JSON list of C-alpha atoms in Angstrom, two decimals:
[
{"chain": "A", "resi": 278, "resn": "MET", "atom": "CA", "xyz": [-0.18, 0.11, 0.04]},
{"chain": "A", "resi": 279, "resn": "ASN", "atom": "CA", "xyz": [0.91, 3.60, -0.96]},
{"chain": "A", "resi": 280, "resn": "GLN", "atom": "CA", "xyz": [2.71, 5.28, 2.34]},
{"chain": "A", "resi": 281, "resn": "LYS", "atom": "CA", "xyz": [0.82, 8.20, 2.10]},
{"chain": "A", "resi": 282, "resn": "LEU", "atom": "CA", "xyz": [-2.53, 6.53, 1.47]},
{"chain": "A", "resi": 283, "resn": "LEU", "atom": "CA", "xyz": [-1.39, 4.13, 4.63]},
{"chain": "A", "resi": 284, "resn": "THR", "atom": "CA", "xyz": [-0.64, 7.54, 6.83]},
{"chain": "A", "resi": 285, "resn": "VAL", "atom": "CA", "xyz": [-4.16, 9.03, 5.84]},
{"chain": "A", "resi": 286, "resn": "LEU", "atom": "CA", "xyz": [-6.14, 5.55, 6.88]},
{"chain": "A", "resi": 287, "resn": "LYS", "atom": "CA", "xyz": [-4.19, 5.68, 10.14]},
{"chain": "A", "resi": 288, "resn": "PHE", "atom": "CA", "xyz": [-5.15, 9.24, 10.68]},
{"chain": "A", "resi": 289, "resn": "THR", "atom": "CA", "xyz": [-8.45, 8.48, 9.80]},
{"chain": "A", "resi": 290, "resn": "ILE", "atom": "CA", "xyz": [-8.77, 5.53, 12.00]},
{"chain": "A", "resi": 291, "resn": "PHE", "atom": "CA", "xyz": [-7.66, 7.39, 15.07]},
{"chain": "A", "resi": 292, "resn": "LEU", "atom": "CA", "xyz": [-9.82, 10.62, 14.18]},
{"chain": "A", "resi": 293, "resn": "GLY", "atom": "CA", "xyz": [-12.51, 8.12, 14.26]},
{"chain": "A", "resi": 294, "resn": "ILE", "atom": "CA", "xyz": [-11.83, 6.44, 17.58]},
{"chain": "A", "resi": 295, "resn": "GLY", "atom": "CA", "xyz": [-11.21, 10.07, 18.81]},
{"chain": "A", "resi": 296, "resn": "ILE", "atom": "CA", "xyz": [-14.55, 10.97, 17.76]},
{"chain": "A", "resi": 297, "resn": "PHE", "atom": "CA", "xyz": [-16.07, 7.82, 19.45]},
{"chain": "A", "resi": 298, "resn": "LEU", "atom": "CA", "xyz": [-14.27, 8.53, 22.66]},
{"chain": "A", "resi": 299, "resn": "LEU", "atom": "CA", "xyz": [-15.60, 11.97, 22.98]},
{"chain": "A", "resi": 300, "resn": "TRP", "atom": "CA", "xyz": [-19.14, 11.41, 21.93]},
{"chain": "A", "resi": 301, "resn": "LEU", "atom": "CA", "xyz": [-19.15, 8.26, 25.11]},
{"chain": "A", "resi": 302, "resn": "ALA", "atom": "CA", "xyz": [-17.44, 10.69, 27.27]},
{"chain": "A", "resi": 303, "resn": "VAL", "atom": "CA", "xyz": [-20.44, 13.74, 26.47]},
{"chain": "A", "resi": 304, "resn": "LYS", "atom": "CA", "xyz": [-23.24, 10.84, 26.09]},
{"chain": "A", "resi": 305, "resn": "GLY", "atom": "CA", "xyz": [-26.45, 11.80, 28.40]},
{"chain": "A", "resi": 306, "resn": "GLN", "atom": "CA", "xyz": [-25.02, 15.32, 29.22]},
{"chain": "A", "resi": 307, "resn": "ASP", "atom": "CA", "xyz": [-27.14, 18.37, 28.74]},
{"chain": "A", "resi": 308, "resn": "LEU", "atom": "CA", "xyz": [-25.30, 20.35, 25.42]},
{"chain": "A", "resi": 309, "resn": "ASN", "atom": "CA", "xyz": [-27.71, 23.20, 25.71]},
{"chain": "A", "resi": 310, "resn": "ARG", "atom": "CA", "xyz": [-26.74, 24.11, 29.46]},
{"chain": "A", "resi": 311, "resn": "ILE", "atom": "CA", "xyz": [-23.14, 23.26, 28.81]},
{"chain": "A", "resi": 312, "resn": "LEU", "atom": "CA", "xyz": [-23.40, 26.12, 25.99]},
{"chain": "A", "resi": 313, "resn": "GLU", "atom": "CA", "xyz": [-25.18, 28.40, 28.00]},
{"chain": "A", "resi": 314, "resn": "ALA", "atom": "CA", "xyz": [-22.72, 28.06, 30.73]},
{"chain": "A", "resi": 315, "resn": "SER", "atom": "CA", "xyz": [-19.72, 28.76, 28.46]},
{"chain": "A", "resi": 316, "resn": "LYS", "atom": "CA", "xyz": [-21.27, 32.13, 27.49]},
{"chain": "A", "resi": 317, "resn": "THR", "atom": "CA", "xyz": [-20.57, 33.35, 30.95]},
{"chain": "A", "resi": 318, "resn": "ALA", "atom": "CA", "xyz": [-17.17, 31.59, 31.46]},
{"chain": "A", "resi": 319, "resn": "ASN", "atom": "CA", "xyz": [-13.97, 33.32, 32.26]},
{"chain": "A", "resi": 320, "resn": "PHE", "atom": "CA", "xyz": [-11.88, 31.89, 29.72]},
{"chain": "A", "resi": 321, "resn": "THR", "atom": "CA", "xyz": [-8.75, 33.38, 31.40]},
{"chain": "A", "resi": 322, "resn": "TRP", "atom": "CA", "xyz": [-8.88, 31.17, 34.33]},
{"chain": "A", "resi": 323, "resn": "ILE", "atom": "CA", "xyz": [-10.26, 28.53, 31.78]},
{"chain": "A", "resi": 324, "resn": "ALA", "atom": "CA", "xyz": [-6.37, 28.83, 29.90]},
{"chain": "A", "resi": 325, "resn": "ILE", "atom": "CA", "xyz": [-4.64, 29.17, 32.98]},
{"chain": "A", "resi": 326, "resn": "SER", "atom": "CA", "xyz": [-6.39, 25.72, 34.31]},
{"chain": "A", "resi": 327, "resn": "MET", "atom": "CA", "xyz": [-5.72, 23.92, 30.90]},
{"chain": "A", "resi": 328, "resn": "LEU", "atom": "CA", "xyz": [-2.31, 25.34, 31.25]},
{"chain": "A", "resi": 329, "resn": "LEU", "atom": "CA", "xyz": [-1.58, 23.96, 34.66]},
{"chain": "A", "resi": 330, "resn": "GLY", "atom": "CA", "xyz": [-3.34, 20.61, 33.57]},
{"chain": "A", "resi": 331, "resn": "PHE", "atom": "CA", "xyz": [-1.19, 20.00, 30.69]},
{"chain": "A", "resi": 332, "resn": "SER", "atom": "CA", "xyz": [1.78, 20.99, 32.75]},
{"chain": "A", "resi": 333, "resn": "CYS", "atom": "CA", "xyz": [0.94, 18.14, 35.38]},
{"chain": "A", "resi": 334, "resn": "LEU", "atom": "CA", "xyz": [0.57, 15.63, 32.04]},
{"chain": "A", "resi": 335, "resn": "PHE", "atom": "CA", "xyz": [3.90, 16.49, 30.75]},
{"chain": "A", "resi": 336, "resn": "ILE", "atom": "CA", "xyz": [5.73, 15.99, 34.21]},
{"chain": "A", "resi": 337, "resn": "ARG", "atom": "CA", "xyz": [3.99, 12.83, 34.25]},
{"chain": "A", "resi": 338, "resn": "ALA", "atom": "CA", "xyz": [5.79, 11.79, 30.98]},
{"chain": "A", "resi": 339, "resn": "LEU", "atom": "CA", "xyz": [8.94, 13.15, 31.79]},
{"chain": "A", "resi": 340, "resn": "ARG", "atom": "CA", "xyz": [8.34, 10.73, 35.10]},
{"chain": "A", "resi": 341, "resn": "TRP", "atom": "CA", "xyz": [7.39, 7.79, 33.01]},
{"chain": "A", "resi": 342, "resn": "ASN", "atom": "CA", "xyz": [10.18, 7.94, 30.95]},
{"chain": "A", "resi": 343, "resn": "LEU", "atom": "CA", "xyz": [12.79, 8.16, 34.06]},
{"chain": "A", "resi": 344, "resn": "LEU", "atom": "CA", "xyz": [11.15, 4.68, 34.83]},
{"chain": "A", "resi": 345, "resn": "ILE", "atom": "CA", "xyz": [11.47, 3.56, 31.33]},
{"chain": "A", "resi": 346, "resn": "ARG", "atom": "CA", "xyz": [15.13, 4.37, 30.97]},
{"chain": "A", "resi": 347, "resn": "PRO", "atom": "CA", "xyz": [16.26, 1.35, 33.09]},
{"chain": "A", "resi": 348, "resn": "LEU", "atom": "CA", "xyz": [14.59, -1.00, 30.77]},
{"chain": "A", "resi": 349, "resn": "ASN", "atom": "CA", "xyz": [17.43, 0.14, 28.23]},
{"chain": "A", "resi": 350, "resn": "TYR", "atom": "CA", "xyz": [14.81, 2.10, 26.00]},
{"chain": "A", "resi": 351, "resn": "ARG", "atom": "CA", "xyz": [14.89, 5.58, 25.43]},
{"chain": "A", "resi": 352, "resn": "PRO", "atom": "CA", "xyz": [11.42, 7.05, 24.11]},
{"chain": "A", "resi": 353, "resn": "ARG", "atom": "CA", "xyz": [11.28, 10.67, 22.74]},
{"chain": "A", "resi": 354, "resn": "ILE", "atom": "CA", "xyz": [9.28, 12.83, 25.13]},
{"chain": "A", "resi": 355, "resn": "ILE", "atom": "CA", "xyz": [7.02, 13.90, 22.38]},
{"chain": "A", "resi": 356, "resn": "ASN", "atom": "CA", "xyz": [6.07, 10.16, 21.99]},
{"chain": "A", "resi": 357, "resn": "THR", "atom": "CA", "xyz": [5.58, 9.59, 26.02]},
{"chain": "A", "resi": 358, "resn": "PHE", "atom": "CA", "xyz": [3.38, 12.98, 26.11]},
{"chain": "A", "resi": 359, "resn": "PHE", "atom": "CA", "xyz": [1.21, 11.95, 23.75]},
{"chain": "A", "resi": 360, "resn": "ALA", "atom": "CA", "xyz": [0.77, 8.17, 25.32]},
{"chain": "A", "resi": 361, "resn": "VAL", "atom": "CA", "xyz": [-0.38, 10.06, 28.33]},
{"chain": "A", "resi": 362, "resn": "LEU", "atom": "CA", "xyz": [-3.16, 12.32, 26.84]},
{"chain": "A", "resi": 363, "resn": "THR", "atom": "CA", "xyz": [-4.05, 9.39, 25.06]},
{"chain": "A", "resi": 364, "resn": "GLY", "atom": "CA", "xyz": [-4.53, 7.40, 27.92]},
{"chain": "A", "resi": 365, "resn": "TYR", "atom": "CA", "xyz": [-6.45, 10.47, 29.61]},
{"chain": "A", "resi": 366, "resn": "PHE", "atom": "CA", "xyz": [-8.75, 10.83, 26.84]},
{"chain": "A", "resi": 367, "resn": "ALA", "atom": "CA", "xyz": [-9.56, 7.34, 26.81]},
{"chain": "A", "resi": 368, "resn": "ASN", "atom": "CA", "xyz": [-10.13, 7.40, 30.66]},
{"chain": "A", "resi": 369, "resn": "LEU", "atom": "CA", "xyz": [-12.87, 9.70, 29.60]},
{"chain": "A", "resi": 370, "resn": "ALA", "atom": "CA", "xyz": [-14.97, 6.97, 28.08]},
{"chain": "A", "resi": 371, "resn": "PHE", "atom": "CA", "xyz": [-14.05, 3.81, 29.99]},
{"chain": "A", "resi": 372, "resn": "PRO", "atom": "CA", "xyz": [-12.42, 4.03, 33.36]},
{"chain": "A", "resi": 373, "resn": "ARG", "atom": "CA", "xyz": [-8.86, 2.76, 33.79]},
{"chain": "A", "resi": 374, "resn": "LEU", "atom": "CA", "xyz": [-8.58, 1.85, 30.09]},
{"chain": "A", "resi": 375, "resn": "GLY", "atom": "CA", "xyz": [-6.29, 4.53, 30.00]},
{"chain": "A", "resi": 376, "resn": "GLU", "atom": "CA", "xyz": [-3.49, 2.91, 31.52]},
{"chain": "A", "resi": 377, "resn": "VAL", "atom": "CA", "xyz": [-3.50, -0.11, 29.16]},
{"chain": "A", "resi": 378, "resn": "SER", "atom": "CA", "xyz": [-4.30, 2.73, 25.91]},
{"chain": "A", "resi": 379, "resn": "LYS", "atom": "CA", "xyz": [-1.10, 4.71, 26.40]},
{"chain": "A", "resi": 380, "resn": "CYS", "atom": "CA", "xyz": [0.94, 1.60, 27.01]},
{"chain": "A", "resi": 381, "resn": "GLY", "atom": "CA", "xyz": [-0.38, 0.60, 23.74]},
{"chain": "A", "resi": 382, "resn": "VAL", "atom": "CA", "xyz": [0.62, 4.03, 22.23]},
{"chain": "A", "resi": 383, "resn": "LEU", "atom": "CA", "xyz": [3.93, 3.78, 23.23]},
{"chain": "A", "resi": 384, "resn": "ASN", "atom": "CA", "xyz": [4.66, 0.09, 22.52]},
{"chain": "A", "resi": 385, "resn": "LYS", "atom": "CA", "xyz": [3.34, 1.10, 18.79]},
{"chain": "A", "resi": 386, "resn": "TYR", "atom": "CA", "xyz": [5.79, 4.20, 18.15]},
{"chain": "A", "resi": 387, "resn": "GLU", "atom": "CA", "xyz": [8.51, 3.14, 20.57]},
{"chain": "A", "resi": 388, "resn": "LYS", "atom": "CA", "xyz": [8.57, -0.60, 20.16]},
{"chain": "A", "resi": 389, "resn": "ILE", "atom": "CA", "xyz": [8.72, -0.89, 23.91]},
{"chain": "A", "resi": 390, "resn": "PRO", "atom": "CA", "xyz": [7.18, -4.28, 25.15]},
{"chain": "A", "resi": 391, "resn": "ILE", "atom": "CA", "xyz": [3.71, -3.79, 26.75]},
{"chain": "A", "resi": 392, "resn": "ASP", "atom": "CA", "xyz": [4.00, -5.93, 29.46]},
{"chain": "A", "resi": 393, "resn": "ARG", "atom": "CA", "xyz": [7.28, -4.15, 30.83]},
{"chain": "A", "resi": 394, "resn": "LEU", "atom": "CA", "xyz": [5.16, -0.75, 30.16]},
{"chain": "A", "resi": 395, "resn": "LEU", "atom": "CA", "xyz": [2.41, -1.88, 32.58]},
{"chain": "A", "resi": 396, "resn": "GLY", "atom": "CA", "xyz": [5.09, -2.73, 35.29]},
{"chain": "A", "resi": 397, "resn": "THR", "atom": "CA", "xyz": [6.26, 0.89, 35.16]},
{"chain": "A", "resi": 398, "resn": "MET", "atom": "CA", "xyz": [2.55, 1.75, 35.46]},
{"chain": "A", "resi": 399, "resn": "ILE", "atom": "CA", "xyz": [2.21, -0.24, 38.76]},
{"chain": "A", "resi": 400, "resn": "VAL", "atom": "CA", "xyz": [5.25, 1.55, 40.30]},
{"chain": "A", "resi": 401, "resn": "GLU", "atom": "CA", "xyz": [3.79, 5.10, 38.78]},
{"chain": "A", "resi": 402, "resn": "ARG", "atom": "CA", "xyz": [0.33, 4.42, 40.57]},
{"chain": "A", "resi": 403, "resn": "SER", "atom": "CA", "xyz": [2.01, 2.99, 43.81]},
{"chain": "A", "resi": 404, "resn": "PHE", "atom": "CA", "xyz": [3.71, 5.94, 44.24]},
{"chain": "A", "resi": 405, "resn": "ASP", "atom": "CA", "xyz": [0.62, 8.07, 43.20]},
{"chain": "A", "resi": 406, "resn": "MET", "atom": "CA", "xyz": [-0.88, 6.59, 46.43]},
{"chain": "A", "resi": 407, "resn": "LEU", "atom": "CA", "xyz": [1.75, 7.02, 48.43]},
{"chain": "A", "resi": 408, "resn": "ALA", "atom": "CA", "xyz": [1.85, 10.50, 47.70]},
{"chain": "A", "resi": 409, "resn": "LEU", "atom": "CA", "xyz": [-2.06, 10.50, 48.29]},
{"chain": "A", "resi": 410, "resn": "LEU", "atom": "CA", "xyz": [-1.46, 8.78, 51.68]},
{"chain": "A", "resi": 411, "resn": "ILE", "atom": "CA", "xyz": [0.99, 11.51, 53.06]},
{"chain": "A", "resi": 412, "resn": "LEU", "atom": "CA", "xyz": [-1.49, 14.01, 52.07]},
{"chain": "A", "resi": 413, "resn": "LEU", "atom": "CA", "xyz": [-4.49, 12.39, 54.09]},
{"chain": "A", "resi": 414, "resn": "ILE", "atom": "CA", "xyz": [-2.37, 11.97, 57.02]},
{"chain": "A", "resi": 415, "resn": "SER", "atom": "CA", "xyz": [-1.38, 15.25, 56.80]},
{"chain": "A", "resi": 416, "resn": "ILE", "atom": "CA", "xyz": [-5.06, 16.68, 56.78]},
{"chain": "A", "resi": 417, "resn": "VAL", "atom": "CA", "xyz": [-5.74, 14.26, 59.70]},
{"chain": "A", "resi": 418, "resn": "VAL", "atom": "CA", "xyz": [-3.49, 15.72, 61.38]},
{"chain": "A", "resi": 419, "resn": "PHE", "atom": "CA", "xyz": [-3.62, 19.08, 61.06]},
{"chain": "A", "resi": 420, "resn": "GLN", "atom": "CA", "xyz": [-7.48, 18.86, 60.56]},
{"chain": "A", "resi": 421, "resn": "PHE", "atom": "CA", "xyz": [-8.44, 16.34, 63.09]},
{"chain": "A", "resi": 422, "resn": "HIS", "atom": "CA", "xyz": [-11.60, 18.60, 64.28]},
{"chain": "A", "resi": 423, "resn": "ILE", "atom": "CA", "xyz": [-13.07, 19.01, 61.30]},
{"chain": "A", "resi": 424, "resn": "LEU", "atom": "CA", "xyz": [-12.37, 15.78, 59.82]},
{"chain": "A", "resi": 425, "resn": "GLY", "atom": "CA", "xyz": [-13.40, 13.90, 63.27]},
{"chain": "A", "resi": 426, "resn": "ASP", "atom": "CA", "xyz": [-16.88, 15.84, 62.87]},
{"chain": "A", "resi": 427, "resn": "PHE", "atom": "CA", "xyz": [-17.61, 14.95, 59.47]},
{"chain": "A", "resi": 428, "resn": "ILE", "atom": "CA", "xyz": [-16.86, 11.00, 60.23]},
{"chain": "A", "resi": 429, "resn": "ASN", "atom": "CA", "xyz": [-18.91, 11.11, 63.40]},
{"chain": "A", "resi": 430, "resn": "SER", "atom": "CA", "xyz": [-21.82, 12.71, 61.15]},
{"chain": "A", "resi": 431, "resn": "ASN", "atom": "CA", "xyz": [-21.94, 11.34, 57.75]},
{"chain": "A", "resi": 432, "resn": "LEU", "atom": "CA", "xyz": [-19.43, 8.01, 57.27]},
{"chain": "A", "resi": 433, "resn": "LEU", "atom": "CA", "xyz": [-19.77, 6.20, 60.73]},
{"chain": "A", "resi": 434, "resn": "PRO", "atom": "CA", "xyz": [-23.95, 5.81, 60.39]},
{"chain": "A", "resi": 435, "resn": "SER", "atom": "CA", "xyz": [-23.83, 4.59, 56.74]},
{"chain": "A", "resi": 436, "resn": "LEU", "atom": "CA", "xyz": [-20.97, 2.19, 57.61]},
{"chain": "A", "resi": 437, "resn": "LYS", "atom": "CA", "xyz": [-23.14, 0.78, 60.52]},
{"chain": "A", "resi": 438, "resn": "GLY", "atom": "CA", "xyz": [-25.70, -0.16, 58.02]},
{"chain": "A", "resi": 439, "resn": "LYS", "atom": "CA", "xyz": [-23.48, -1.79, 55.61]},
{"chain": "A", "resi": 440, "resn": "MET", "atom": "CA", "xyz": [-21.57, -3.82, 57.84]},
{"chain": "A", "resi": 441, "resn": "GLY", "atom": "CA", "xyz": [-23.36, -6.91, 57.59]},
{"chain": "A", "resi": 442, "resn": "GLY", "atom": "CA", "xyz": [-23.52, -7.49, 53.98]},
{"chain": "A", "resi": 443, "resn": "ALA", "atom": "CA", "xyz": [-19.79, -6.54, 53.83]},
{"chain": "A", "resi": 444, "resn": "GLY", "atom": "CA", "xyz": [-19.01, -9.27, 56.32]},
{"chain": "A", "resi": 445, "resn": "ARG", "atom": "CA", "xyz": [-20.67, -11.49, 54.18]},
{"chain": "A", "resi": 446, "resn": "LEU", "atom": "CA", "xyz": [-18.89, -10.76, 50.86]},
{"chain": "A", "resi": 447, "resn": "LEU", "atom": "CA", "xyz": [-15.89, -10.92, 52.58]},
{"chain": "A", "resi": 448, "resn": "LEU", "atom": "CA", "xyz": [-16.63, -14.60, 53.63]},
{"chain": "A", "resi": 449, "resn": "TYR", "atom": "CA", "xyz": [-17.71, -15.61, 50.36]},
{"chain": "A", "resi": 450, "resn": "THR", "atom": "CA", "xyz": [-14.61, -13.66, 48.45]},
{"chain": "A", "resi": 451, "resn": "SER", "atom": "CA", "xyz": [-12.27, -15.69, 51.10]},
{"chain": "A", "resi": 452, "resn": "ILE", "atom": "CA", "xyz": [-14.10, -18.92, 50.35]},
{"chain": "A", "resi": 453, "resn": "PHE", "atom": "CA", "xyz": [-13.67, -18.60, 46.86]},
{"chain": "A", "resi": 454, "resn": "LEU", "atom": "CA", "xyz": [-10.25, -17.18, 46.68]},
{"chain": "A", "resi": 455, "resn": "GLY", "atom": "CA", "xyz": [-9.25, -20.58, 48.97]},
{"chain": "A", "resi": 456, "resn": "LEU", "atom": "CA", "xyz": [-11.03, -22.74, 46.72]},
{"chain": "A", "resi": 457, "resn": "THR", "atom": "CA", "xyz": [-9.15, -21.33, 43.53]},
{"chain": "A", "resi": 458, "resn": "LEU", "atom": "CA", "xyz": [-5.92, -21.61, 45.34]},
{"chain": "A", "resi": 459, "resn": "LEU", "atom": "CA", "xyz": [-6.40, -24.87, 46.25]},
{"chain": "A", "resi": 460, "resn": "PHE", "atom": "CA", "xyz": [-7.42, -26.05, 42.74]},
{"chain": "A", "resi": 461, "resn": "ILE", "atom": "CA", "xyz": [-4.22, -24.55, 41.28]},
{"chain": "A", "resi": 462, "resn": "ILE", "atom": "CA", "xyz": [-1.79, -26.08, 44.09]},
{"chain": "A", "resi": 463, "resn": "LEU", "atom": "CA", "xyz": [-3.25, -29.50, 43.12]},
{"chain": "A", "resi": 464, "resn": "LEU", "atom": "CA", "xyz": [-3.03, -29.25, 39.43]},
{"chain": "A", "resi": 465, "resn": "ARG", "atom": "CA", "xyz": [-0.17, -26.82, 39.13]},
{"chain": "A", "resi": 466, "resn": "LYS", "atom": "CA", "xyz": [1.86, -29.44, 37.47]},
{"chain": "A", "resi": 467, "resn": "LYS", "atom": "CA", "xyz": [-0.71, -29.86, 34.48]},
{"chain": "A", "resi": 468, "resn": "LEU", "atom": "CA", "xyz": [-1.66, -25.90, 34.52]},
{"chain": "A", "resi": 469, "resn": "ILE", "atom": "CA", "xyz": [2.08, -24.87, 33.69]},
{"chain": "A", "resi": 470, "resn": "LYS", "atom": "CA", "xyz": [2.13, -27.04, 30.62]},
{"chain": "A", "resi": 471, "resn": "LEU", "atom": "CA", "xyz": [-0.99, -25.24, 28.97]},
{"chain": "A", "resi": 472, "resn": "LYS", "atom": "CA", "xyz": [0.02, -22.59, 26.39]},
{"chain": "A", "resi": 473, "resn": "ILE", "atom": "CA", "xyz": [-2.27, -20.05, 28.00]},
{"chain": "A", "resi": 474, "resn": "VAL", "atom": "CA", "xyz": [-0.33, -20.33, 31.26]},
{"chain": "A", "resi": 475, "resn": "GLN", "atom": "CA", "xyz": [2.85, -19.82, 29.78]},
{"chain": "A", "resi": 476, "resn": "LYS", "atom": "CA", "xyz": [1.90, -16.60, 28.29]},
{"chain": "A", "resi": 477, "resn": "LEU", "atom": "CA", "xyz": [0.55, -15.39, 31.39]},
{"chain": "A", "resi": 478, "resn": "ILE", "atom": "CA", "xyz": [3.73, -16.45, 33.20]},
{"chain": "A", "resi": 479, "resn": "GLY", "atom": "CA", "xyz": [5.80, -14.84, 30.72]},
{"chain": "A", "resi": 480, "resn": "LEU", "atom": "CA", "xyz": [3.24, -11.36, 30.84]},
{"chain": "A", "resi": 481, "resn": "PHE", "atom": "CA", "xyz": [3.80, -11.47, 34.70]},
{"chain": "A", "resi": 482, "resn": "LYS", "atom": "CA", "xyz": [7.63, -11.73, 34.21]},
{"chain": "A", "resi": 483, "resn": "GLY", "atom": "CA", "xyz": [7.76, -8.80, 31.66]},
{"chain": "A", "resi": 484, "resn": "ILE", "atom": "CA", "xyz": [5.65, -6.60, 34.16]},
{"chain": "A", "resi": 485, "resn": "TRP", "atom": "CA", "xyz": [7.71, -8.06, 37.20]},
{"chain": "A", "resi": 486, "resn": "HIS", "atom": "CA", "xyz": [10.93, -6.58, 35.12]},
{"chain": "A", "resi": 487, "resn": "GLY", "atom": "CA", "xyz": [8.83, -3.04, 34.75]},
{"chain": "A", "resi": 488, "resn": "ILE", "atom": "CA", "xyz": [8.22, -2.77, 38.35]},
{"chain": "A", "resi": 489, "resn": "LYS", "atom": "CA", "xyz": [12.07, -3.62, 39.10]},
{"chain": "A", "resi": 490, "resn": "SER", "atom": "CA", "xyz": [12.85, -0.40, 37.28]},
{"chain": "A", "resi": 491, "resn": "VAL", "atom": "CA", "xyz": [12.42, 1.65, 40.07]},
{"chain": "A", "resi": 492, "resn": "LYS", "atom": "CA", "xyz": [15.54, -0.16, 41.66]},
{"chain": "A", "resi": 493, "resn": "GLU", "atom": "CA", "xyz": [17.90, 0.93, 38.69]},
{"chain": "A", "resi": 494, "resn": "LEU", "atom": "CA", "xyz": [16.41, 4.71, 38.91]},
{"chain": "A", "resi": 495, "resn": "LYS", "atom": "CA", "xyz": [19.22, 6.95, 38.25]},
{"chain": "A", "resi": 496, "resn": "SER", "atom": "CA", "xyz": [17.48, 10.37, 38.97]},
{"chain": "A", "resi": 497, "resn": "VAL", "atom": "CA", "xyz": [15.33, 9.21, 42.06]},
{"chain": "A", "resi": 498, "resn": "TRP", "atom": "CA", "xyz": [15.06, 12.70, 43.36]},
{"chain": "A", "resi": 499, "resn": "ALA", "atom": "CA", "xyz": [14.08, 13.78, 40.40]},
{"chain": "A", "resi": 500, "resn": "PHE", "atom": "CA", "xyz": [11.34, 11.31, 40.26]},
{"chain": "A", "resi": 501, "resn": "LEU", "atom": "CA", "xyz": [10.04, 11.95, 43.76]},
{"chain": "A", "resi": 502, "resn": "LEU", "atom": "CA", "xyz": [9.78, 15.84, 42.62]},
{"chain": "A", "resi": 503, "resn": "GLN", "atom": "CA", "xyz": [7.86, 14.94, 40.20]},
{"chain": "A", "resi": 504, "resn": "THR", "atom": "CA", "xyz": [5.65, 12.63, 42.09]}
]
């Protein structure tokens, strides 16, 4: 196929996917209300908000590159940045689809194995959760009286009514996981010979290799600062 025709075809496909995701994101919204609200909006603050948002995403791309480099790959920052943008755009339509989407985009343009990229995603999210936990602890320490009143007034009454159902769910889940683990242990020699199991093992090895990239970071302080 002619190279120009192939490029046009790819662009058309990506444009179609983008329009479909945009439609899913706004489906069910009152477009008239959105248009009315936009007439009274302060576009200066909207521009500042967008600038800060894109800056945050660019920093995420820089941090992702830091995690990828120990895997002996050097992706271009522009490809990593657009992969991050693609991921967040995909999340508008299907939550958590973005993690896989951005790994797929970077795999296509930089030829980095997806399983290793997924490993770096796990590292990223782990540090994001750690940062969030630190912020939550700070809130508890410095605003305990406000948080305590909120918990007593809103959360505790709701939790008391749901504890019975949650307890049964936990019991059933534990039984299911226990039986599954017993099944795997008893049939492990036969299961390990299956092709699908071999592929899963290879996938998890690649993910683990990506997770271990955090141990080989050359710019630890830069990574923490970007986080």
